[in-house]
GROMACS .gro file of C-alpha atoms in nm:
model
  213
    1MET     CA    1   4.367  16.239  -2.391
    2LYS     CA    2   4.285  15.878  -2.308
    3CYS     CA    3   4.159  15.613  -2.545
    4SER     CA    4   3.797  15.508  -2.510
    5LYS     CA    5   3.609  15.248  -2.710
    6GLU     CA    6   3.389  15.526  -2.852
    7SER     CA    7   3.692  15.720  -2.975
    8LEU     CA    8   3.793  15.424  -3.193
    9LEU     CA    9   3.474  15.419  -3.401
   10LEU     CA   10   3.624  15.582  -3.711
   11TYR     CA   11   4.004  15.596  -3.704
   12ALA     CA   12   4.174  15.790  -3.984
   13VAL     CA   13   4.530  15.708  -4.091
   14THR     CA   14   4.688  15.984  -4.298
   15ASP     CA   15   4.843  15.939  -4.641
   16ARG     CA   16   5.003  16.207  -4.860
   17HIS     CA   17   4.931  16.012  -5.178
   18TRP     CA   18   4.610  16.202  -5.258
   19LEU     CA   19   4.716  16.552  -5.150
   20GLY     CA   20   4.742  16.724  -5.487
   21GLU     CA   21   4.753  17.097  -5.417
   22GLU     CA   22   4.601  17.063  -5.070
   23ARG     CA   23   4.773  17.054  -4.733
   24LEU     CA   24   4.746  16.740  -4.521
   25VAL     CA   25   4.623  16.941  -4.223
   26ASP     CA   26   4.333  17.073  -4.435
   27GLN     CA   27   4.238  16.722  -4.545
   28VAL     CA   28   4.246  16.606  -4.184
   29GLU     CA   29   4.016  16.891  -4.086
   30MET     CA   30   3.767  16.785  -4.356
   31ALA     CA   31   3.773  16.434  -4.209
   32LEU     CA   32   3.723  16.569  -3.859
   33ARG     CA   33   3.426  16.774  -3.976
   34GLY     CA   34   3.283  16.458  -4.129
   35GLY     CA   35   3.303  16.270  -3.800
   36VAL     CA   36   3.642  16.101  -3.766
   37THR     CA   37   3.697  16.005  -3.400
   38PHE     CA   38   4.072  15.928  -3.395
   39VAL     CA   39   4.370  16.037  -3.609
   40GLN     CA   40   4.705  15.868  -3.672
   41LEU     CA   41   4.981  16.054  -3.856
   42ARG     CA   42   5.160  15.805  -4.079
   43GLU     CA   43   5.458  15.948  -4.269
   44LYS     CA   44   5.717  15.732  -4.442
   45ASN     CA   45   5.890  15.972  -4.680
   46LEU     CA   46   5.930  16.312  -4.511
   47ASP     CA   47   6.239  16.418  -4.319
   48ARG     CA   48   6.229  16.441  -3.941
   49MET     CA   49   6.173  16.817  -3.912
   50ALA     CA   50   5.895  16.817  -4.170
   51ILE     CA   51   5.719  16.533  -3.988
   52GLN     CA   52   5.746  16.721  -3.659
   53GLU     CA   53   5.606  17.040  -3.810
   54GLU     CA   54   5.318  16.851  -3.967
   55ALA     CA   55   5.252  16.659  -3.645
   56LEU     CA   56   5.227  16.981  -3.445
   57GLN     CA   57   4.976  17.128  -3.692
   58ILE     CA   58   4.754  16.820  -3.692
   59GLN     CA   59   4.785  16.774  -3.317
   60LYS     CA   60   4.660  17.129  -3.259
   61LEU     CA   61   4.365  17.063  -3.489
   62CYS     CA   62   4.277  16.732  -3.320
   63ARG     CA   63   4.276  16.901  -2.980
   64GLU     CA   64   4.033  17.160  -3.108
   65TYR     CA   65   3.802  16.875  -3.210
   66HIS     CA   66   3.874  16.675  -2.889
   67VAL     CA   67   3.994  16.377  -3.092
   68PRO     CA   68   4.294  16.160  -2.992
   69PHE     CA   69   4.608  16.205  -3.203
   70VAL     CA   70   4.886  15.945  -3.226
   71LEU     CA   71   5.197  15.894  -3.434
   72ASP     CA   72   5.287  15.585  -3.632
   73ASP     CA   73   5.587  15.408  -3.473
   74ASP     CA   74   5.777  15.716  -3.350
   75VAL     CA   75   5.779  15.703  -2.970
   76GLU     CA   76   6.058  15.960  -2.943
   77LEU     CA   77   5.872  16.224  -3.144
   78ALA     CA   78   5.543  16.148  -2.968
   79LEU     CA   79   5.706  16.223  -2.635
   80LYS     CA   80   5.883  16.533  -2.771
   81ILE     CA   81   5.562  16.699  -2.893
   82ASN     CA   82   5.341  16.552  -2.619
   83ALA     CA   83   5.119  16.364  -2.864
   84ASP     CA   84   4.845  16.147  -2.716
   85GLY     CA   85   5.043  15.834  -2.801
   86VAL     CA   86   5.175  15.602  -3.070
   87HIS     CA   87   5.077  15.300  -3.274
   88VAL     CA   88   5.341  15.031  -3.327
   89GLY     CA   89   5.346  14.736  -3.563
   90GLN     CA   90   5.484  14.390  -3.501
   91LYS     CA   91   5.807  14.485  -3.685
   92ASP     CA   92   5.847  14.812  -3.495
   93MET     CA   93   5.929  14.873  -3.130
   94GLU     CA   94   5.818  14.593  -2.898
   95ALA     CA   95   5.498  14.692  -2.715
   96GLY     CA   96   5.636  14.646  -2.364
   97ARG     CA   97   5.931  14.876  -2.435
   98ALA     CA   98   5.704  15.133  -2.598
   99ARG     CA   99   5.483  15.132  -2.287
  100LYS     CA  100   5.784  15.183  -2.059
  101LEU     CA  101   5.903  15.480  -2.262
  102LEU     CA  102   5.556  15.633  -2.295
  103GLY     CA  103   5.456  15.585  -1.932
  104PRO     CA  104   5.110  15.484  -1.814
  105ASP     CA  105   4.913  15.785  -1.939
  106LYS     CA  106   4.982  15.780  -2.314
  107ILE     CA  107   4.783  15.581  -2.569
  108LEU     CA  108   4.953  15.272  -2.707
  109GLY     CA  109   4.803  15.099  -3.008
  110VAL     CA  110   4.953  14.774  -3.138
  111SER     CA  111   4.901  14.585  -3.464
  112ALA     CA  112   4.812  14.218  -3.422
  113HIS     CA  113   4.744  13.939  -3.668
  114THR     CA  114   4.695  13.639  -3.439
  115VAL     CA  115   4.534  13.567  -3.103
  116LYS     CA  116   4.883  13.508  -2.961
  117GLU     CA  117   5.008  13.849  -3.073
  118ALA     CA  118   4.689  14.012  -2.943
  119LEU     CA  119   4.717  13.858  -2.597
  120LEU     CA  120   5.086  13.953  -2.569
  121ALA     CA  121   5.015  14.313  -2.674
  122GLU     CA  122   4.738  14.339  -2.417
  123LYS     CA  123   4.968  14.198  -2.148
  124GLU     CA  124   5.241  14.447  -2.238
  125GLY     CA  125   5.015  14.749  -2.202
  126ALA     CA  126   4.835  14.810  -2.531
  127ASP     CA  127   4.521  15.025  -2.504
  128TYR     CA  128   4.376  14.898  -2.832
  129LEU     CA  129   4.463  14.663  -3.118
  130GLY     CA  130   4.463  14.724  -3.492
  131VAL     CA  131   4.385  14.394  -3.663
  132GLY     CA  132   4.402  14.318  -4.033
  133ALA     CA  133   4.413  14.323  -4.319
  134ALA     CA  134   4.037  14.282  -4.312
  135PHE     CA  135   4.020  14.298  -4.693
  136PRO     CA  136   4.278  14.318  -4.975
  137THR     CA  137   4.459  14.652  -4.956
  138GLY     CA  138   4.706  14.852  -5.160
  139SER     CA  139   4.829  15.057  -4.864
  140LYS     CA  140   5.071  14.788  -4.746
  141ASP     CA  141   5.244  14.560  -4.994
  142ASP     CA  142   5.311  14.291  -4.732
  143ALA     CA  143   4.965  14.289  -4.574
  144GLU     CA  144   4.802  13.947  -4.570
  145VAL     CA  145   4.424  13.928  -4.556
  146LEU     CA  146   4.302  13.791  -4.223
  147SER     CA  147   3.996  13.572  -4.204
  148HIS     CA  148   3.697  13.726  -4.033
  149GLU     CA  149   3.698  13.421  -3.805
  150THR     CA  150   4.045  13.522  -3.680
  151LEU     CA  151   3.927  13.880  -3.631
  152ARG     CA  152   3.633  13.754  -3.426
  153ALA     CA  153   3.859  13.523  -3.223
  154ILE     CA  154   4.092  13.812  -3.138
  155CYS     CA  155   3.801  14.031  -3.028
  156GLN     CA  156   3.679  13.750  -2.801
  157ALA     CA  157   4.026  13.680  -2.657
  158VAL     CA  158   4.111  14.030  -2.531
  159ARG     CA  159   3.946  14.284  -2.303
  160ILE     CA  160   4.080  14.591  -2.484
  161PRO     CA  161   3.907  14.738  -2.792
  162VAL     CA  162   3.990  14.605  -3.139
  163ILE     CA  163   3.968  14.800  -3.465
  164ALA     CA  164   3.976  14.638  -3.808
  165ILE     CA  165   4.210  14.782  -4.070
  166GLY     CA  166   4.298  14.712  -4.429
  167GLY     CA  167   4.095  14.755  -4.748
  168ILE     CA  168   3.783  14.875  -4.566
  169THR     CA  169   3.532  15.077  -4.766
  170ARG     CA  170   3.177  15.201  -4.712
  171ASP     CA  171   3.058  14.914  -4.933
  172ASN     CA  172   3.229  14.624  -4.753
  173VAL     CA  173   3.241  14.743  -4.393
  174THR     CA  174   2.905  14.590  -4.305
  175GLU     CA  175   3.059  14.246  -4.373
  176LEU     CA  176   3.236  14.295  -4.039
  177ARG     CA  177   2.911  14.308  -3.844
  178GLY     CA  178   2.912  14.062  -3.553
  179SER     CA  179   3.292  14.044  -3.532
  180GLY     CA  180   3.311  14.236  -3.205
  181ILE     CA  181   3.518  14.530  -3.333
  182ALA     CA  182   3.492  14.874  -3.174
  183GLY     CA  183   3.548  15.047  -3.507
  184VAL     CA  184   3.757  15.061  -3.822
  185ALA     CA  185   4.075  15.231  -3.938
  186VAL     CA  186   4.082  15.362  -4.293
  187ILE     CA  187   4.303  15.553  -4.532
  188SER     CA  188   4.177  15.568  -4.890
  189ALA     CA  189   3.811  15.529  -4.790
  190ILE     CA  190   3.843  15.886  -4.666
  191PHE     CA  191   4.148  16.059  -4.812
  192ALA     CA  192   4.116  15.931  -5.169
  193LYS     CA  193   3.766  16.075  -5.203
  194PRO     CA  194   3.696  16.404  -5.383
  195ASP     CA  195   3.468  16.518  -5.098
  196ILE     CA  196   3.645  16.400  -4.783
  197GLU     CA  197   3.392  16.542  -4.539
  198ALA     CA  198   3.095  16.379  -4.712
  199ALA     CA  199   3.278  16.048  -4.758
  200THR     CA  200   3.367  16.046  -4.388
  201ALA     CA  201   3.011  16.113  -4.276
  202ASP     CA  202   2.879  15.841  -4.507
  203LEU     CA  203   3.137  15.588  -4.387
  204ARG     CA  204   3.066  15.674  -4.023
  205SER     CA  205   2.698  15.596  -4.072
  206GLN     CA  206   2.794  15.253  -4.206
  207VAL     CA  207   3.041  15.184  -3.923
  208LEU     CA  208   2.773  15.263  -3.666
  209LEU     CA  209   2.574  14.970  -3.806
  210VAL     CA  210   2.874  14.742  -3.753
  211SER     CA  211   2.989  14.853  -3.409
  212GLY     CA  212   2.641  14.853  -3.258
  213THR     CA  213   2.708  15.196  -3.108
   0.00000   0.00000   0.00000
């Protein structure tokens, strides 16, 4: 499945922190029912086989909903299970190498924090950029908040779609209006909510105001 600007409207990044007694695949399905348009599996603490098993479950679900599914960082596993692609950070595999390994038909997302990083990622084959942190966030201890002027400058500098990430909620997302983003990536704004499906639908309605879709 290829990456379109429309598919980046509401991008969900998984997190086991709020699972409780539920399964991650069930939480992802609630988000999909609520209108998530893209899913990234982000696992930092599971062993390799457990991540693969979970990835296969969520990938199957995303295909049923016709939503792109990518892995965080792990190019090798993405190729092994035939995921739609990967997302790599600036401290992970270099974008050009990731593109060579993935080939031309897989989705490659790249994190960027400056116009320079954004332009290089685009040159090296990124399909979209994740830019942030848009607001203070607890999901990444080392995430620095980016000015909305920098976010706007990145959107203007590249031809590929840009999504904002980091600390985004249904209450602050409209502050990003006019920045040029295609959508937003969120974690707790969906998965930390008691009613994931309803929270997703509500957030999507807010993001539509921002993206102009």
